[in-house]
Short mmCIF file of C-alpha atoms and ligand atoms in Angstrom, two decimals:
data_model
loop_
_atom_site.label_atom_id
_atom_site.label_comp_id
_atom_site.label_asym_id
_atom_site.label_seq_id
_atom_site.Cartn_x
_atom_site.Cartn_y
_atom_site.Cartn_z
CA UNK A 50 -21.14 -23.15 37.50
CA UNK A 51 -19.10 -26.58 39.63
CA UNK A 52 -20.22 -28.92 41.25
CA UNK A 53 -17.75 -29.57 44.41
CA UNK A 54 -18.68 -33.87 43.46
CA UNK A 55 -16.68 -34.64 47.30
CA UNK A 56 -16.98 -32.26 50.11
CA UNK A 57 -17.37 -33.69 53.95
CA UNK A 58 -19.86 -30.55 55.16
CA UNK A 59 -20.59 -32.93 57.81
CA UNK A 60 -16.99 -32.68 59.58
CA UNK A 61 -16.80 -30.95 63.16
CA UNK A 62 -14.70 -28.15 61.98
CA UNK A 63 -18.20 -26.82 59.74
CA UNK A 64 -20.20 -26.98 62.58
CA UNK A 65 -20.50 -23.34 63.43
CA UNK A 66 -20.44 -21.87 59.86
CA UNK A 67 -22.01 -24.10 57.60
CA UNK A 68 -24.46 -21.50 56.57
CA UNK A 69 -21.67 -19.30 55.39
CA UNK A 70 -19.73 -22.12 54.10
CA UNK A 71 -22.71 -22.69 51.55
CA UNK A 72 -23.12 -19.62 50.99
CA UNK A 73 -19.56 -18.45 49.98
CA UNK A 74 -19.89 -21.35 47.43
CA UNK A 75 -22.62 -19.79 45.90
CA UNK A 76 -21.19 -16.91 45.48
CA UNK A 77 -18.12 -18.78 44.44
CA UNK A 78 -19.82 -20.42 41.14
CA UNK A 79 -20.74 -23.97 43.00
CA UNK A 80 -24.57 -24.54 42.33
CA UNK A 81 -24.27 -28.55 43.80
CA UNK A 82 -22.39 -30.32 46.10
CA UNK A 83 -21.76 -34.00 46.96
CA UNK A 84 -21.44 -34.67 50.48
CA UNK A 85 -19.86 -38.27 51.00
CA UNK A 86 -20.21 -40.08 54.35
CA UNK A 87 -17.34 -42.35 55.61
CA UNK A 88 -19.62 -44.49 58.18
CA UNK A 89 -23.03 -45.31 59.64
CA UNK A 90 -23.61 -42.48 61.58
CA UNK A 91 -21.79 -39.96 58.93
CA UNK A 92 -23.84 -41.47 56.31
CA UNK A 93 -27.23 -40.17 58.65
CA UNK A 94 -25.84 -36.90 58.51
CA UNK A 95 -25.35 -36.88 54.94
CA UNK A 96 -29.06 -37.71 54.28
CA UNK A 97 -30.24 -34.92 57.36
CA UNK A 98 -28.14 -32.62 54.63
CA UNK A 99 -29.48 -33.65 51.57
CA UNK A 100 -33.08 -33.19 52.53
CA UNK A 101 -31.97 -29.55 54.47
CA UNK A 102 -30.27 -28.31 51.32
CA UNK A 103 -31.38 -28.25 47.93
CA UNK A 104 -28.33 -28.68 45.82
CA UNK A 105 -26.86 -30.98 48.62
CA UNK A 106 -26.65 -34.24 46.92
CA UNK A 107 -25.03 -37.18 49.23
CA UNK A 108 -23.68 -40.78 49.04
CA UNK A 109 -23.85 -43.41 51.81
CA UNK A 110 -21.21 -46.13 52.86
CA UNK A 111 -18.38 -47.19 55.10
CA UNK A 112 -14.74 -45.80 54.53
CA UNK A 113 -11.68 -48.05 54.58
CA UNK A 114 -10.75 -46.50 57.82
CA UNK A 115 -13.88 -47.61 59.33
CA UNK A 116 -14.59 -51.52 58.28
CA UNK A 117 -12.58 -53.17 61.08
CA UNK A 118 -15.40 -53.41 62.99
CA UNK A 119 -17.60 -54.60 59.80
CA UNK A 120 -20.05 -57.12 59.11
CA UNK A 121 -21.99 -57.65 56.24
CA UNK A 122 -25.12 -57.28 58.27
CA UNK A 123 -24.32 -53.67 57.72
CA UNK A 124 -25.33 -53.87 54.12
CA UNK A 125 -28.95 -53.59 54.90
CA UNK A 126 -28.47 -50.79 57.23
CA UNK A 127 -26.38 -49.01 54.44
CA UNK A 128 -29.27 -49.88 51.62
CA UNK A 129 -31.98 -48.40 53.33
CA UNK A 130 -29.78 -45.47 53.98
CA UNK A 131 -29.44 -45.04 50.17
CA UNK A 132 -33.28 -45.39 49.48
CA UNK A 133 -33.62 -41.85 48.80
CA UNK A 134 -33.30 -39.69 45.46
CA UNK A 135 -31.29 -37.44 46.57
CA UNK A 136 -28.36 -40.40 47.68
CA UNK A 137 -26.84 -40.40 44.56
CA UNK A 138 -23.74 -43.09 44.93
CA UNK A 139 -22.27 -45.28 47.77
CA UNK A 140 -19.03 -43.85 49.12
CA UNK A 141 -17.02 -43.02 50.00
CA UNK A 142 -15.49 -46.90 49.55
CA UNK A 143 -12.24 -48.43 49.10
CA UNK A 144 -8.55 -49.48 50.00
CA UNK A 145 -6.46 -47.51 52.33
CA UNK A 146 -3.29 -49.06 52.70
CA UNK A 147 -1.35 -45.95 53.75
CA UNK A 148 -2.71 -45.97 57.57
CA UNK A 149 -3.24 -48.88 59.55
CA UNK A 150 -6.73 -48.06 60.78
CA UNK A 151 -8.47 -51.06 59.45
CA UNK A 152 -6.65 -54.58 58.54
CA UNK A 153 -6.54 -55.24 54.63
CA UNK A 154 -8.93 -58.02 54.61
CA UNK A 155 -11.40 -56.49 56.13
CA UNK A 156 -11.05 -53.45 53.93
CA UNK A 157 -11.11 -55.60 51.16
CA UNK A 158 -14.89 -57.54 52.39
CA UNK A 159 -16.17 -54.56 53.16
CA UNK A 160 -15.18 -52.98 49.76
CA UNK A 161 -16.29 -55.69 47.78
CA UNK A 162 -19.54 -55.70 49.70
CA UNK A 163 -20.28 -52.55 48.62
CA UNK A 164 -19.55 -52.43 45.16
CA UNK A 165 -22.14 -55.61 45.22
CA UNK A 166 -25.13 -53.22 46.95
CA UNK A 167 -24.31 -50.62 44.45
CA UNK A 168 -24.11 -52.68 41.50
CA UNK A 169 -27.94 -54.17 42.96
CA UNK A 170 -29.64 -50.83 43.45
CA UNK A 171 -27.70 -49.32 40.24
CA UNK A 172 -26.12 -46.32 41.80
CA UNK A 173 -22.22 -45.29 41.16
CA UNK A 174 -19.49 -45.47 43.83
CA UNK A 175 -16.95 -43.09 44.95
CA UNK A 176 -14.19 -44.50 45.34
CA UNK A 177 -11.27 -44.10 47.89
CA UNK A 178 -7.31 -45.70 47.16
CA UNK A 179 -4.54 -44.97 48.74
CA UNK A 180 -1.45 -47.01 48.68
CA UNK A 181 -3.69 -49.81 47.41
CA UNK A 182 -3.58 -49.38 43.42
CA UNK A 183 -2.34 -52.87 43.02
CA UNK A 184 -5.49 -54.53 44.64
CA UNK A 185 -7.74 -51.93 43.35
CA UNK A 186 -7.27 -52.55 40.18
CA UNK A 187 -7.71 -56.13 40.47
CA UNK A 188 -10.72 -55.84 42.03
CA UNK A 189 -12.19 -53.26 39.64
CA UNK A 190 -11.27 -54.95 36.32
CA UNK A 191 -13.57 -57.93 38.06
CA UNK A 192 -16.05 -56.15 37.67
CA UNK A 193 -15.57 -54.61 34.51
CA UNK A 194 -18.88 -56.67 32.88
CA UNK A 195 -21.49 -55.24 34.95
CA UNK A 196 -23.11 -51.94 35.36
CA UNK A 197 -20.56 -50.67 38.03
CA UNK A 198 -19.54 -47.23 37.47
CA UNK A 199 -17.14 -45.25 39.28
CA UNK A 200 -15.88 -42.05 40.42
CA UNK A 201 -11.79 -42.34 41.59
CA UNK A 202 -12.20 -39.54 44.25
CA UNK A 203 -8.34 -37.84 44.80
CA UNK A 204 -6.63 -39.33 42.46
CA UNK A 205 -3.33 -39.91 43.04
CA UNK A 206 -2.27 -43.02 41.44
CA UNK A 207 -0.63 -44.04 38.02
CA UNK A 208 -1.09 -42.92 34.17
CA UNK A 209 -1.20 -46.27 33.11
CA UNK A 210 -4.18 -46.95 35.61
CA UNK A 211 -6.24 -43.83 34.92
CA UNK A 212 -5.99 -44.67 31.22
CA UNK A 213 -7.17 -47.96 32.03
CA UNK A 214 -10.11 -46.99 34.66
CA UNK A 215 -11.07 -44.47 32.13
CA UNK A 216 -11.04 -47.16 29.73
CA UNK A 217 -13.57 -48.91 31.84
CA UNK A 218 -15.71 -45.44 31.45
CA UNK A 219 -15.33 -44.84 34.96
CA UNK A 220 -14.45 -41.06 35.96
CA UNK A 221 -11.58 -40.01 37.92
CA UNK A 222 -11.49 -36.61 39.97
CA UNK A 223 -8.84 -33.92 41.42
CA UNK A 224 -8.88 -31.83 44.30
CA UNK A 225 -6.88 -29.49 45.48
CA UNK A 226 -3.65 -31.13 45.80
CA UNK A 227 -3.26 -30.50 41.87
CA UNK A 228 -2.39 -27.06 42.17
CA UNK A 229 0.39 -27.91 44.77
CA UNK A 230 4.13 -27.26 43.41
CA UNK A 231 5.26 -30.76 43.88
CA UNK A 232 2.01 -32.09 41.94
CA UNK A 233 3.62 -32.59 38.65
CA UNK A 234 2.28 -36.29 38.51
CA UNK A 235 -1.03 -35.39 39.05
CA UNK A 236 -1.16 -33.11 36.85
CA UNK A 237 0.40 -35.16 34.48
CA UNK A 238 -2.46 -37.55 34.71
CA UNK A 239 -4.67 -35.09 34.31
CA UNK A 240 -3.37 -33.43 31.01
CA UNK A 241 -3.40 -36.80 29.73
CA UNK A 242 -6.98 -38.37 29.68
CA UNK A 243 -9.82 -36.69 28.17
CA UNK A 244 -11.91 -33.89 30.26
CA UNK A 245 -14.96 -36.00 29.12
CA UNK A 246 -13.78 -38.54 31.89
CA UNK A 247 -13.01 -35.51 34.81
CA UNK A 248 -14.65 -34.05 37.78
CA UNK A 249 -14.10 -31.50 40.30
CA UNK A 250 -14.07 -31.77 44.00
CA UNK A 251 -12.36 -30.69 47.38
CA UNK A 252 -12.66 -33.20 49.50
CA UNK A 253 -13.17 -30.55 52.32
CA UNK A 254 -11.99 -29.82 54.99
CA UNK A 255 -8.99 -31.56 53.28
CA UNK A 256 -6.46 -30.75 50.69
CA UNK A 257 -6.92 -26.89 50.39
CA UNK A 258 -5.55 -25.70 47.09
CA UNK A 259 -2.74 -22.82 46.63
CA UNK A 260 -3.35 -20.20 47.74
CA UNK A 261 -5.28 -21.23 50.67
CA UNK A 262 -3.38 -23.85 51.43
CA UNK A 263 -3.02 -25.00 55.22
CA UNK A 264 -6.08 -23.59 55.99
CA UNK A 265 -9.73 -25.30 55.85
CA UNK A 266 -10.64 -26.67 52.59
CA UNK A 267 -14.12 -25.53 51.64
CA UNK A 268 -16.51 -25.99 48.39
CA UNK A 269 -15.79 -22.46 47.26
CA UNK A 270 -12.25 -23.19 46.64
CA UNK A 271 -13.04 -25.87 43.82
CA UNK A 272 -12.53 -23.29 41.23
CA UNK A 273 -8.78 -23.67 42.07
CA UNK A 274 -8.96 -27.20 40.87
CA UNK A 275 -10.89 -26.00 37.74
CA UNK A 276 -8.74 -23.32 37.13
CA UNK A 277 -5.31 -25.81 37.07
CA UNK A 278 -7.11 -28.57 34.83
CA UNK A 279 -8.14 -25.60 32.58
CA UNK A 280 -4.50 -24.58 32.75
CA UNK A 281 -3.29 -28.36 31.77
CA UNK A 282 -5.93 -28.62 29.22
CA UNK A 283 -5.27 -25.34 27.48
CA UNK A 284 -8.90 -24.88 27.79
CA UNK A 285 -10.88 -21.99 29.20
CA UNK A 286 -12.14 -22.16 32.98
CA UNK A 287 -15.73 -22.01 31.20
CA UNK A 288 -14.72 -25.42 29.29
CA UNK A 289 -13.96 -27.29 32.46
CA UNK A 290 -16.96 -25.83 34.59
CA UNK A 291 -19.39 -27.31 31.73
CA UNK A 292 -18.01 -30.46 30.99
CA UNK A 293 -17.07 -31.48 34.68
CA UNK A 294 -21.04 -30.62 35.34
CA UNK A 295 -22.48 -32.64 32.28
CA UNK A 296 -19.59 -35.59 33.28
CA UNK A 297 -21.68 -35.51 37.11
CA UNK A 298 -25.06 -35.53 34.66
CA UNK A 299 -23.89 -39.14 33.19
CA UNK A 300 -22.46 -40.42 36.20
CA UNK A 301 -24.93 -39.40 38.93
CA UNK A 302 -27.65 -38.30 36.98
CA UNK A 303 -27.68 -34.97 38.98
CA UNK A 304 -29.07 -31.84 36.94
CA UNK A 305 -30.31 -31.93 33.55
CA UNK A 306 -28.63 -32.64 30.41
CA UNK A 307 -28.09 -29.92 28.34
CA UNK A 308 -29.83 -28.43 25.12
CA UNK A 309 -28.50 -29.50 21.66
CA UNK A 310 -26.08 -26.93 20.70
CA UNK A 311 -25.45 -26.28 16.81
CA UNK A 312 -22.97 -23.90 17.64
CA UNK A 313 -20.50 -23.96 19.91
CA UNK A 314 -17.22 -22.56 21.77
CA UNK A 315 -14.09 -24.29 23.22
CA UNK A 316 -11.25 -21.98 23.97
CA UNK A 317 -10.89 -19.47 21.29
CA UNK A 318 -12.95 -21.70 18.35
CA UNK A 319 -16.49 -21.70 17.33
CA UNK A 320 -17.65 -25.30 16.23
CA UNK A 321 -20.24 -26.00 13.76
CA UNK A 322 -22.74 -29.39 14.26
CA UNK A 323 -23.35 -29.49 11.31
CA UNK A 324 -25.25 -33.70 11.21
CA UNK A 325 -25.13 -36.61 13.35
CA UNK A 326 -25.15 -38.37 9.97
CA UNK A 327 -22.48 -40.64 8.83
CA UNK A 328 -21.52 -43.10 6.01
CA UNK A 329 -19.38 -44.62 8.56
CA UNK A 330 -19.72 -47.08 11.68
CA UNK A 331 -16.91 -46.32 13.68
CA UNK A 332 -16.28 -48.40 16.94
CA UNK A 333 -15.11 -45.39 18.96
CA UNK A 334 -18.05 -42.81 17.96
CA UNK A 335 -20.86 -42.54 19.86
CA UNK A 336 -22.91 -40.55 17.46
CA UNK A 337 -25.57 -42.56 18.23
CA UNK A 338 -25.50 -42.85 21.82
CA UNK A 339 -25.16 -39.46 24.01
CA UNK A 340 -23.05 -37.50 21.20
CA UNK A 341 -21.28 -35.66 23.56
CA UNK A 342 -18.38 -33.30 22.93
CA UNK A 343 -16.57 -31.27 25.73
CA UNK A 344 -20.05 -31.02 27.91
CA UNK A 345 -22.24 -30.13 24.44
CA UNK A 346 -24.73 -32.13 23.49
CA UNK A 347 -24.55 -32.89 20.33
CA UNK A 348 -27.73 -34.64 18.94
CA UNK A 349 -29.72 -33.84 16.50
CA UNK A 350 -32.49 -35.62 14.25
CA UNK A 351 -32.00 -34.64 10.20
CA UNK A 352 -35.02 -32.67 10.33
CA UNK A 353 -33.63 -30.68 13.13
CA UNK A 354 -30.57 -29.54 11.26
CA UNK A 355 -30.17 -26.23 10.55
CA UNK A 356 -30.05 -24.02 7.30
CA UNK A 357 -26.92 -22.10 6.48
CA UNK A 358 -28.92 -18.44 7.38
CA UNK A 359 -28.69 -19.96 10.94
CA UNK A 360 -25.21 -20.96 11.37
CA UNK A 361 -24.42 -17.60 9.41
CA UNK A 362 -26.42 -15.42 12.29
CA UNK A 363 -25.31 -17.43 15.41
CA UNK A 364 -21.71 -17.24 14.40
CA UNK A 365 -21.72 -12.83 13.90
CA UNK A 366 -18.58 -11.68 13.16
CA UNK A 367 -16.26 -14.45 12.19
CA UNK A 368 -12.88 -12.93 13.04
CA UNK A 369 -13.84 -12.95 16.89
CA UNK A 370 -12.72 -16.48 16.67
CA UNK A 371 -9.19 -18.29 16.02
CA UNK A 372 -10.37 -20.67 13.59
CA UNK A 373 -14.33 -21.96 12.96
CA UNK A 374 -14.41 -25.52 12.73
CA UNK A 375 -16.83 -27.52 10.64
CA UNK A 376 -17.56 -30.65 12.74
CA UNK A 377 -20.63 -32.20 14.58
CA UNK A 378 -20.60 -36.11 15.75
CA UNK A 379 -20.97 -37.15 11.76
CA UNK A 380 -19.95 -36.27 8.74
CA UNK A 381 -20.42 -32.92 7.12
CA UNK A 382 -19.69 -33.18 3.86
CA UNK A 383 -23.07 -35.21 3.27
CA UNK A 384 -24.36 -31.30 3.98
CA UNK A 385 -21.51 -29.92 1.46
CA UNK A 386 -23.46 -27.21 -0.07
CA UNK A 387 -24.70 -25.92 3.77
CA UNK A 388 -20.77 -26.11 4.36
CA UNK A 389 -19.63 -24.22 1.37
CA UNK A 390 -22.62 -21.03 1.91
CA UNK A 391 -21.68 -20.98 5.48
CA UNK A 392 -17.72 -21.35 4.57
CA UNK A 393 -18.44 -18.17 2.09
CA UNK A 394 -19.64 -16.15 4.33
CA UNK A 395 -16.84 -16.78 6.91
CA UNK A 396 -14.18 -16.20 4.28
CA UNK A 397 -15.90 -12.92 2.87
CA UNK A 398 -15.82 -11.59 6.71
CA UNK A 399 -12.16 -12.24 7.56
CA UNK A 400 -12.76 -15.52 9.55
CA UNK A 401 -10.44 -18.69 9.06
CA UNK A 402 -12.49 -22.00 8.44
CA UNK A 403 -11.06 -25.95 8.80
CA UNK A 404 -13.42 -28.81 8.01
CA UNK A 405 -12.89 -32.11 10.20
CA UNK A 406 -13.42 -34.98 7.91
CA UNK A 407 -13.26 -38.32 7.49
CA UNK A 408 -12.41 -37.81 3.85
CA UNK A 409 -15.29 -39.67 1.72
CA UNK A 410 -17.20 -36.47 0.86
CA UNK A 411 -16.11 -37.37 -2.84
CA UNK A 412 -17.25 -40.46 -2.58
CA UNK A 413 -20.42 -39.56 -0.71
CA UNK A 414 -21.05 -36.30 -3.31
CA UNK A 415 -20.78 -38.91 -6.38
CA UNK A 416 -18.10 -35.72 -7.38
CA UNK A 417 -14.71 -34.73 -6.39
CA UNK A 418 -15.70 -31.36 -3.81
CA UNK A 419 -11.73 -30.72 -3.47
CA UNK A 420 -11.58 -27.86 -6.01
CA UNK A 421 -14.54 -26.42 -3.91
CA UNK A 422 -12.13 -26.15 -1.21
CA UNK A 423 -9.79 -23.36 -3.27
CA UNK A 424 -10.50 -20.00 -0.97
CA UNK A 425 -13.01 -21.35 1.09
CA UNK A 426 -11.46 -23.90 3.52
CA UNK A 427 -8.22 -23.30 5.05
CA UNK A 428 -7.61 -26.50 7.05
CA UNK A 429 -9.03 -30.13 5.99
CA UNK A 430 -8.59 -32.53 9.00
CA UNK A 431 -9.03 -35.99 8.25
CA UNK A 432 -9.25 -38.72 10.24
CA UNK A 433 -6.90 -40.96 8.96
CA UNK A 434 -7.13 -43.53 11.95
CA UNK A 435 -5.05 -46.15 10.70
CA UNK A 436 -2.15 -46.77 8.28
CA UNK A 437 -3.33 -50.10 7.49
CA UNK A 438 -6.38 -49.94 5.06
CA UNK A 439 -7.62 -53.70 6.43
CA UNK A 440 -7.52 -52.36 10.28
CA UNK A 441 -8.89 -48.75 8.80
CA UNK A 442 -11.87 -50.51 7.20
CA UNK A 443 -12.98 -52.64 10.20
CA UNK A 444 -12.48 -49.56 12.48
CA UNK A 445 -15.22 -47.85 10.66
CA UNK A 446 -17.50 -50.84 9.66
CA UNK A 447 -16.46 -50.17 6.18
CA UNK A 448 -14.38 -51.89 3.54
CA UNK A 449 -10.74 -51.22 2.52
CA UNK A 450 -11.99 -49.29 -1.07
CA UNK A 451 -12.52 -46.26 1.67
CA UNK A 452 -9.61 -46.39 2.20
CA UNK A 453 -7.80 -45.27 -0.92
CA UNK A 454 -11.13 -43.03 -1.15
CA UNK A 455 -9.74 -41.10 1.56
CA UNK A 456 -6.10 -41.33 0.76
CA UNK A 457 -6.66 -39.65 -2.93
CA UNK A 458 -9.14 -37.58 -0.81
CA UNK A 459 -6.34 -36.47 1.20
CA UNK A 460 -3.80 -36.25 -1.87
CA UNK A 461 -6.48 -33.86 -3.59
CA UNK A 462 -7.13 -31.73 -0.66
CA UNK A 463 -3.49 -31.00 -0.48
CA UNK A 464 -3.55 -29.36 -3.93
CA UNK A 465 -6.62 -26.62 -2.50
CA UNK A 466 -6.91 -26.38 0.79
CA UNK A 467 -4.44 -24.16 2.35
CA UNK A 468 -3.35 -26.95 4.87
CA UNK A 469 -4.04 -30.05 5.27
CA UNK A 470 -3.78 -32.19 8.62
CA UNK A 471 -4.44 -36.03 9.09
CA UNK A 472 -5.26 -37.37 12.84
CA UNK A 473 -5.38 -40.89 14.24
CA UNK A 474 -6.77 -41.67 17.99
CA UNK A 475 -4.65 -42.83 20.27
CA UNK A 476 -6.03 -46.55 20.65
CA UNK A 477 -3.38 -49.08 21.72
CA UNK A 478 -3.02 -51.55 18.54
CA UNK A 479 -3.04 -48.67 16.26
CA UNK A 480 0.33 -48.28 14.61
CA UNK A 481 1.54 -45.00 14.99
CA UNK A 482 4.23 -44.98 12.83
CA UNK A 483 2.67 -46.66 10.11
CA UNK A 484 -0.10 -43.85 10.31
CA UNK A 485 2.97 -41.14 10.62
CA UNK A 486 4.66 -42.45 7.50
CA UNK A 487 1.51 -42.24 5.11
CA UNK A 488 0.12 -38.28 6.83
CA UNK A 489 3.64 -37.09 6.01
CA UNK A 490 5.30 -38.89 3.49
CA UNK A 491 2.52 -40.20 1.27
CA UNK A 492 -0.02 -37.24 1.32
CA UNK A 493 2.58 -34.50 2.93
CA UNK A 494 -0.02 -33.46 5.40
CA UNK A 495 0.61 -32.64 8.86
CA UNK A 496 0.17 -35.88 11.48
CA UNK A 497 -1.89 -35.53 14.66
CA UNK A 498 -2.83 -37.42 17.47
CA UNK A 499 -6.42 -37.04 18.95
CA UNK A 500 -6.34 -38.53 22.61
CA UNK A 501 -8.87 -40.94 23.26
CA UNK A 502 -8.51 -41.30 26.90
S1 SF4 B 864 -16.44 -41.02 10.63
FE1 SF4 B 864 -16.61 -39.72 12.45
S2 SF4 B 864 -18.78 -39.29 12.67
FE2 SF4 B 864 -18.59 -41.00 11.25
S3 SF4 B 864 -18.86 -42.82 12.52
FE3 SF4 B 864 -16.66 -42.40 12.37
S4 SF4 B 864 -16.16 -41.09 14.14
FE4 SF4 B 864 -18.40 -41.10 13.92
ZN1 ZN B 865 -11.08 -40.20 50.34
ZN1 ZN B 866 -13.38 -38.02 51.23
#
């Protein structure tokens, strides 16, 4: 199911078939929509909408184009407008330098303005830039210590400022332009940050995807734009529908988050969550905070994880899958001898097996569990996150001895599993190289890099 996060139902040219609009989007796969207003009166639409339509959600607020005439006496107007549960953001906001509609100061006050109501009542904005990336960014990384959070509605500006905005944890969304031949950029920017940090929209009646392109834009044609980030993602249409709907859970808190899921599929793999337990602190996890992977949830207590008889049943013939993958946001070699049952049972049915690990399960097993690995696990990945043992211990909230732990860890695996790969997130004072030299020429494993972004 999608969620169309930007669609302008409200527009003249749905006037006379909005009922068949909605419901081609049903039948389409869309199960909510976000209707953005770009002014006062658009934004009473919006919320006539919201209460007509049950999976209409809506935002409130004044469009670039429409702030020359604005005051900030329209704040008050705009925050009783939002006093409803069903308003979910103000937007759409923003910078439009491209057209002259509005001048730039006042585009800028009237921005500003509303980034300040939203940040008081606690709801996201959408955002709206165009030709302005230079003072958008300025004025977003000024508010980069409070709760502001953001939604960069058709994106179409640089790598180096998505990476940054998702930095911020703000999300950024496509529409329809990415499946357009001359798109490469976009889609560019797309493949490279994380589909944890994605949404969907069409910003009808604008930007109709191929093949409908040049005619009306309309909810139902989101799965275009799902379809091309699944494409850029190498990831199943499936992936991207889930994800893009738990990424609108977290930002506007529409829908419901998801079940824990102990098993799991992205693409052609079945994961394993096998513990949200750790020996390690890392900065980047977030094992104790939502534990979210690819739209799963994640968490689990210790008395709510499961025994190898249920992995074994909910994963039913092993060789259905590319590779099963022993994971879960922790580590799972504190539940070796679950691992090694479950790992049996895979090999014995023609499945292939890879363990992602951070490489202390000696050290946390008080015995060296390499041997184990001989005909049971075909691919260790370790995260080796840093070359540097001093960066690698304060990375983790752990001390440099871990280090060589994981390097003779590593050194070990190589001699029984049948492959063995080392990874390091791509986090900007991490020293590739450094990392490169010691996966391939110290331990002879193959070197990854994990995106972050
Ligand atoms: S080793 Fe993995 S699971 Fe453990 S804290 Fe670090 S990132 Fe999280
Ligand atoms: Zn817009
Ligand atoms: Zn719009």
């Amino acid at each position: 199911m999608f969620i169309d996060t930007h669609a302008h139902l409200f527009y003249p040219n749905f006037e006379n078939d909005l009922d068949d609009v909605i419901k081609n989007s049903v039948e389409a796969g869309v199960d909510k929509i976000i209707v953005p207003a770009t002014d006062i009166p658009t934004s009473e639409k919006v919320l006539e909408l919201v209460k007509k339509y049950d999976f209409i959600y809506g935002a409130v607020g004044v469009h670039p184009h429409d702030t020359k005439d604005w005051s900030n006496e329209l704040i008050e107007k705009i925050e009783q407008l939002a006093d409803h549960d069903k308003i979910v953001a103000i937007g759409e906001i923003g910078l439009d330098y491209h057209y002259d509609f509005s001048p730039k100061d006042k585009q800028i006050e009237a921005f500003k303005a509303q980034i300040e109501l939203a940040i008081k009542i606690n709801k996201p904005v959408i955002i709206h830039n165009r030709e302005s990336d230079e003072d958008m960014m300025k004025i977003i990384r000024s508010y980069a210590d409070t709760n502001l959070r953001a939604q960069f509605h058709c994106f179409n500006g640089s790598l180096d400022n998505a990476k940054e905005i998702v930095k911020m944890n703000h999300f950024i969304s496509f529409t329809g332009n990415i499946t357009f031949k001359n798109a490469d950029s976009v889609r560019n920017i797309a493949s490279n940050i994380s589909v944890e940090h994605i949404m969907l929209e069409t910003d009808s009646p604008f930007m109709t995807p191929e093949p409908h392109r040049g005619k009306r834009n309309e909810p139902a044609y989101v799965k275009y734009v799902a379809e091309k980030i699944a494409e850029v993602h190498r990831l199943k249409v499936e992936d991207i529908a889930r994800v893009t709907s738990f990424n609108v859970f977290r930002m506007f808190g529409i829908g419901n988050k998801p079940e824990t899921s102990f098993t799991y599929v992205i693409g052609d793999n079945l994961y394993l969550n096998i513990t949200n337990r750790c020996n390690a602190h890392c900065t980047f996890c977030d094992r104790n905070g939502e534990a979210e992977v690819s739209g799963y949830n994640l968490k689990m207590s210790k008395n709510e994880e499961p025994d190898a008889e249920y992995y074994i049943k909910e994963i039913g013939d092993p060789a259905k899958y590319n590779e099963i993958i022993f994971c879960g946001y922790g580590e799972p070699t504190i539940r070796w001898q679950t691992v090694k049952e479950v790992a049996r049972h895979i090999k014995e049915a023609g499945g292939k097996t890879r363990l992602n690990t951070n490489g202390h399960g000696s050290l946390i097993n008080k015995k060296d569990i390499t041997p184990e690995f001989k005909g049971l696990i075909d691919t260790v990945s370790i995260s080796l996150n840093s070359g540097d043992p001093r960066q690698y211990a304060e990375m983790m909230g752990l001390d440099t001895n871990h280090f060589n732990e994981m390097i003779m860890f590593a050194k070990n695996a190589r001699k029984f599993a049948g492959h063995v790969v080392m990874t390091i997130v791509s986090v900007d004072n991490v020293d590739v190289e450094r990392a490169r030299k010691v996966a391939e020429e110290k331990i002879g494993a193959e070197f990854r890099i994990r995106h972050f972004f």
